Amino acid sequence: MKSLIDILDMTTGELDELIAVAEDIIANPEKYAEACHGLKLASLFFEPSTRTRMSFEAAMYELGGNVISVTGAGTSSAAKGESVADTAKTVSCYTDIIAIRHPKEGAAYVTAQNATIPVINAGDGGHCHPTQTLADLLTIWREKGRLTNLTIGVCGDLKFGRTVHSLINAMSRYEGNRFVLISPEELKVPSYVKKDVLQQKGIPYVQTTDLESVMPELDILYMTRVQRERFFNEEDYLRLKDSYILTTDKLKTAKPDLSILHPLPRVNEISVAVDDDPRACYFKQVLNGKYMRMALILKLLREAGKIR
Ligand code: CP
């Protein structure tokens, strides 16, 4: 049973195909309006979410399917101690595909091992968030017309930011990309991402704490929130939370065709005034996420033999 747990579960050919399907959905939504008629998505969110949960649910409805959901760990039998494995076996009895968000790294993998239906990782702890990356890829594609030969600045909490780890994994597979990793010392990209992805593939990257000094060289600026929920110590969070605040002033030295992305939610790291800058793409990114999730649901249900 094919599932999406890590962005590396998909080849670049498959990612390109999802982008093509998403573009077709955008151009011809009526073609897809009944594609999942009679099928159900289980939306299992054991951690807070606005975009990912709602976009999965909107995606399934726009494909003509239905949704049943768990929102919050306290509202399901997980609160009574039921294991992730038993939850997966149970949910497989009622639905056709699962999207799961869970605070524990590896929970989506365990779900996929025990479910009899396709499973989509909607974020597992600080590990990865592959469908956010699908939204990011479609946004970069639509803004730049390519996924290659880009200088990608990633700024903020690069340690706990699971969207960052998935994005680096994905964009490292496209030719000619280079990364500028901008973070406080304490929130640098984990060494396994540097060793197993960037260094192993010979991808050029630099690390810096200074956003303004690298601004002029960036094609993409991917801002991220400091992940309060992953900190062990509130004092450290308070000290680091405002390390980077993107303002219109700081954008004065940026390229005229810079694309500013952020997986959202935003806390304080992009000033609201930046929203009016034509280079701000983060709300387009939100919408792109729905189209890519539609394309993904179609792909996995087709491979599972549930639709033609
Ligand atoms: N980007 C993202 O995962 O947002 P939510 O936490 O609101 O789903």
Coordinates of C-alpha atoms and ligand atoms in Angstrom, one line a residue:
M1 CA 0.0 0.0 0.0
K2 CA 1.6 3.3 -1.1
S3 CA 1.6 6.0 1.5
L4 CA 3.3 9.4 1.9
I5 CA 5.3 9.5 5.1
D6 CA 8.4 11.4 4.0
I7 CA 8.9 13.5 0.9
L8 CA 11.6 11.0 -0.2
D9 CA 8.9 8.4 -0.6
M10 CA 8.2 10.2 -4.0
T11 CA 10.6 10.4 -6.9
T12 CA 11.1 13.8 -8.6
G13 CA 9.1 12.4 -11.5
E14 CA 6.1 11.7 -9.1
L15 CA 6.5 15.2 -7.6
D16 CA 6.5 16.8 -11.1
E17 CA 3.4 14.7 -12.0
L18 CA 1.6 16.0 -8.8
I19 CA 2.4 19.5 -9.9
A20 CA 1.0 18.8 -13.4
V21 CA -2.3 17.4 -11.9
A22 CA -2.6 20.3 -9.5
E23 CA -2.3 22.7 -12.4
D24 CA -5.0 20.8 -14.2
I25 CA -7.3 20.9 -11.2
I26 CA -6.8 24.7 -11.0
A27 CA -7.6 25.0 -14.7
N28 CA -10.5 22.5 -14.8
P29 CA -12.0 22.0 -11.3
E30 CA -15.2 20.5 -12.7
K31 CA -13.3 17.6 -14.2
Y32 CA -12.5 16.4 -10.6
A33 CA -15.7 17.3 -8.8
E34 CA -16.9 13.7 -8.5
A35 CA -13.5 11.9 -8.7
C36 CA -13.8 10.6 -5.1
H37 CA -17.6 10.1 -5.0
G38 CA -18.4 7.5 -2.3
L39 CA -15.0 7.6 -0.6
K40 CA -14.0 8.9 2.8
L41 CA -11.0 10.6 4.2
A42 CA -10.1 10.1 7.9
S43 CA -8.7 13.3 9.1
L44 CA -6.8 12.4 12.3
F45 CA -5.3 15.5 14.0
F46 CA -3.7 14.8 17.4
E47 CA -2.0 18.2 17.3
P48 CA -3.4 21.7 16.5
S49 CA -3.8 22.7 12.8
T50 CA -5.7 25.2 10.7
R51 CA -4.3 24.9 7.2
T52 CA -3.3 21.3 6.9
R53 CA -6.5 19.9 8.4
M54 CA -8.9 22.3 6.6
S55 CA -7.1 21.9 3.3
F56 CA -7.2 18.1 3.4
E57 CA -10.9 18.3 4.3
A58 CA -11.6 20.9 1.6
A59 CA -9.6 18.8 -0.9
M60 CA -11.7 15.7 -0.2
Y61 CA -15.0 17.6 -0.4
E62 CA -13.9 19.3 -3.7
L63 CA -13.2 15.8 -5.1
G64 CA -16.7 14.7 -4.3
G65 CA -15.7 12.6 -1.3
N66 CA -16.5 12.8 2.4
V67 CA -14.5 13.3 5.6
I68 CA -14.7 11.9 9.1
S69 CA -12.3 13.3 11.7
V70 CA -10.6 13.3 15.0
T71 CA -9.6 16.7 16.2
G72 CA -7.4 16.8 19.3
A73 CA -5.9 13.9 21.3
G74 CA -8.5 14.3 24.0
T75 CA -11.5 13.5 21.8
S76 CA -10.6 9.9 20.7
S77 CA -9.7 6.7 22.4
A78 CA -6.0 7.8 22.3
A79 CA -6.9 9.6 25.5
K80 CA -7.7 6.2 27.1
G81 CA -4.4 4.8 26.0
E82 CA -5.2 3.2 22.6
S83 CA -2.0 2.7 20.6
V84 CA -1.4 4.4 17.2
A85 CA -1.3 0.9 15.6
D86 CA -4.7 0.0 16.9
T87 CA -6.1 3.3 15.9
A88 CA -4.8 2.7 12.4
K89 CA -6.4 -0.7 12.2
T90 CA -9.7 0.7 13.4
V91 CA -9.8 3.7 11.1
S92 CA -9.0 1.4 8.1
C93 CA -12.4 -0.3 8.8
Y94 CA -14.4 2.9 8.2
T95 CA -12.5 5.0 5.6
D96 CA -10.4 4.8 2.4
I97 CA -7.5 7.1 3.1
I98 CA -5.9 8.6 6.3
A99 CA -4.3 12.0 6.9
I100 CA -2.6 12.0 10.3
R101 CA -0.9 14.7 12.3
H102 CA 0.7 13.5 15.6
P103 CA 3.2 15.1 18.1
K104 CA 5.4 12.0 18.0
E105 CA 8.0 11.5 15.3
G106 CA 7.4 8.2 13.5
A107 CA 3.6 8.1 14.4
A108 CA 2.6 8.4 10.7
Y109 CA 5.0 5.6 9.8
V110 CA 3.5 3.3 12.5
T111 CA 0.1 4.2 11.2
A112 CA 1.1 3.2 7.6
Q113 CA 2.6 -0.1 8.9
N114 CA -0.8 -1.0 10.5
A115 CA -3.4 0.5 8.2
T116 CA -4.8 -1.3 5.2
I117 CA -5.4 1.9 3.4
P118 CA -3.1 4.7 2.2
V119 CA -1.7 7.0 4.9
I120 CA -0.5 10.6 4.5
N121 CA 1.8 12.2 7.1
A122 CA 0.3 15.6 7.9
G123 CA 3.2 16.3 10.3
D124 CA 4.9 14.1 12.8
G125 CA 6.5 15.9 15.7
G126 CA 9.7 17.7 14.6
H127 CA 10.4 15.1 11.9
C128 CA 8.8 16.1 8.6
H129 CA 5.7 17.5 6.9
P130 CA 5.7 16.3 3.3
T131 CA 2.4 17.8 2.2
Q132 CA 3.6 21.3 3.3
T133 CA 6.5 20.6 1.0
L134 CA 4.0 19.8 -1.8
A135 CA 2.5 23.2 -1.2
D136 CA 5.9 24.8 -1.2
L137 CA 6.9 23.1 -4.5
L138 CA 3.8 24.2 -6.3
T139 CA 4.3 27.7 -5.1
I140 CA 7.9 27.9 -6.2
W141 CA 7.0 26.3 -9.5
R142 CA 4.1 28.9 -10.1
E143 CA 6.2 31.8 -9.0
K144 CA 9.5 31.0 -10.7
G145 CA 8.5 28.6 -13.5
R146 CA 11.2 26.2 -12.4
L147 CA 12.4 24.1 -9.4
T148 CA 16.1 24.3 -10.4
N149 CA 19.0 26.8 -10.2
L150 CA 17.6 28.7 -7.2
T151 CA 19.3 30.2 -4.2
I152 CA 16.9 29.3 -1.3
G153 CA 17.2 31.1 2.0
V154 CA 15.6 29.3 4.9
C155 CA 15.3 31.5 8.0
G156 CA 14.3 30.9 11.6
D157 CA 13.9 27.7 13.6
L158 CA 15.8 25.3 11.4
K159 CA 16.2 22.8 14.2
F160 CA 12.6 22.0 15.1
G161 CA 11.0 23.2 11.8
R162 CA 9.8 20.0 10.2
T163 CA 8.7 21.9 7.1
V164 CA 12.4 23.0 6.6
H165 CA 13.7 19.5 6.8
S166 CA 11.2 18.3 4.1
L167 CA 11.9 21.3 1.9
I168 CA 15.6 20.8 2.0
N169 CA 15.2 17.1 1.2
A170 CA 12.9 17.9 -1.8
M171 CA 14.8 20.9 -3.3
S172 CA 18.2 19.1 -3.0
R173 CA 16.9 16.6 -5.6
Y174 CA 16.5 19.3 -8.2
E175 CA 19.6 20.5 -10.1
G176 CA 21.6 23.6 -9.4
N177 CA 19.9 24.7 -6.1
R178 CA 21.9 26.2 -3.3
F179 CA 20.8 26.8 0.3
V180 CA 21.5 29.8 2.7
L181 CA 20.6 28.6 6.2
I182 CA 19.8 31.5 8.4
S183 CA 19.2 30.8 12.1
P184 CA 20.4 31.5 15.6
E185 CA 23.3 29.2 16.7
E186 CA 20.9 27.2 18.9
L187 CA 18.4 26.6 16.1
K188 CA 20.7 25.4 13.3
V189 CA 19.6 22.6 10.9
P190 CA 20.2 19.3 12.6
S191 CA 23.5 17.6 11.6
Y192 CA 21.7 14.6 10.1
V193 CA 20.0 16.9 7.5
K194 CA 23.4 18.5 6.7
K195 CA 25.3 15.2 6.6
D196 CA 22.7 12.9 5.0
V197 CA 21.2 15.3 2.5
L198 CA 23.3 18.4 1.8
Q199 CA 26.9 17.0 2.2
Q200 CA 26.1 13.6 0.8
K201 CA 24.6 15.1 -2.4
G202 CA 27.3 17.8 -2.6
I203 CA 24.6 20.5 -2.4
P204 CA 26.2 24.0 -1.9
Y205 CA 25.1 25.6 1.4
V206 CA 26.2 28.3 3.8
Q207 CA 25.1 28.9 7.4
T208 CA 24.7 32.4 8.9
T209 CA 23.0 34.2 11.7
D210 CA 22.6 37.4 9.6
L211 CA 19.5 37.6 7.3
E212 CA 20.3 41.1 6.0
S213 CA 23.8 40.3 4.7
V214 CA 22.5 37.5 2.5
M215 CA 19.2 39.1 1.4
P216 CA 20.5 40.4 -2.0
E217 CA 21.5 36.9 -3.2
L218 CA 18.2 35.1 -2.5
D219 CA 15.6 33.9 -5.1
I220 CA 13.4 32.4 -2.4
L221 CA 13.2 33.4 1.2
Y222 CA 11.4 30.7 3.3
M223 CA 10.6 32.2 6.7
T224 CA 9.6 30.0 9.7
R225 CA 8.2 30.4 13.1
V226 CA 10.2 29.5 16.2
Q227 CA 8.4 26.3 17.3
R228 CA 7.4 27.0 20.9
E229 CA 5.8 23.6 21.3
R230 CA 9.1 21.8 20.7
F231 CA 11.1 23.7 23.3
F232 CA 11.9 22.1 26.7
N233 CA 12.4 25.5 28.3
E234 CA 10.1 28.6 28.0
E235 CA 13.0 30.9 28.8
D236 CA 14.9 29.7 25.7
Y237 CA 11.8 30.2 23.6
L238 CA 11.3 33.7 24.8
R239 CA 14.9 34.6 24.2
L240 CA 14.9 33.2 20.6
K241 CA 11.3 33.9 19.4
D242 CA 12.0 37.2 17.8
S243 CA 15.4 36.5 16.3
Y244 CA 14.2 37.4 12.8
I245 CA 11.4 39.8 11.9
L246 CA 11.1 40.4 8.2
T247 CA 10.0 44.1 7.6
T248 CA 9.6 46.1 4.4
D249 CA 12.8 47.9 5.3
K250 CA 14.8 44.7 5.3
L251 CA 13.5 43.9 1.9
K252 CA 15.0 47.0 0.3
T253 CA 18.1 45.1 -0.8
A254 CA 16.2 42.0 -2.0
K255 CA 15.8 41.0 -5.6
P256 CA 12.7 42.5 -7.3
D257 CA 11.6 38.9 -8.1
L258 CA 12.3 37.4 -4.7
S259 CA 9.5 35.0 -3.6
I260 CA 8.7 35.1 0.2
L261 CA 7.3 31.9 1.5
H262 CA 6.2 30.9 5.0
P263 CA 4.4 27.6 5.9
L264 CA 2.3 29.6 8.5
P265 CA 1.1 30.1 11.1
R266 CA 3.0 33.4 11.5
V267 CA 3.6 34.7 15.0
N268 CA 5.9 37.7 14.7
E269 CA 8.5 36.8 12.1
I270 CA 6.9 38.6 9.1
S271 CA 5.6 42.1 9.6
V272 CA 2.0 42.4 8.5
A273 CA 3.1 45.3 6.2
V274 CA 5.0 42.8 4.1
D275 CA 1.7 41.2 3.1
D276 CA 1.1 44.0 0.6
D277 CA 4.5 43.4 -1.1
P278 CA 3.9 41.6 -4.4
R279 CA 6.8 39.3 -3.4
A280 CA 4.8 37.9 -0.5
C281 CA 3.6 34.4 -1.6
Y282 CA 2.5 32.8 1.7
F283 CA -1.2 33.1 1.3
K284 CA -1.0 31.8 -2.3
Q285 CA 1.0 28.9 -0.7
V286 CA -2.0 28.2 1.6
L287 CA -4.2 27.8 -1.5
N288 CA -1.6 25.8 -3.4
G289 CA -1.6 23.3 -0.5
K290 CA -5.2 22.4 -1.2
Y291 CA -4.6 21.7 -4.8
M292 CA -1.5 19.6 -4.1
R293 CA -3.4 17.6 -1.5
M294 CA -6.2 17.0 -4.0
A295 CA -3.6 15.7 -6.5
L296 CA -2.0 13.5 -3.8
I297 CA -5.4 12.0 -2.6
L298 CA -6.2 11.2 -6.3
K299 CA -2.8 9.5 -6.8
L300 CA -2.9 7.4 -3.6
L301 CA -6.5 6.3 -4.1
R302 CA -5.8 5.4 -7.7
E303 CA -2.7 3.4 -6.7
A304 CA -4.8 1.6 -4.1
G305 CA -7.3 0.7 -6.8
K306 CA -10.2 2.7 -5.2
I307 CA -10.6 5.0 -8.2
R308 CA -9.7 4.8 -11.9
Ligands
CP1 N1 1.6 24.9 7.7 C1 0.9 24.2 8.6 O1 1.1 23.0 8.8 O2 -0.1 24.9 9.2 P1 -1.1 24.3 10.3 O3 -0.3 23.9 11.5 O4 -2.1 25.4 10.5 O5 -1.7 23.0 9.7

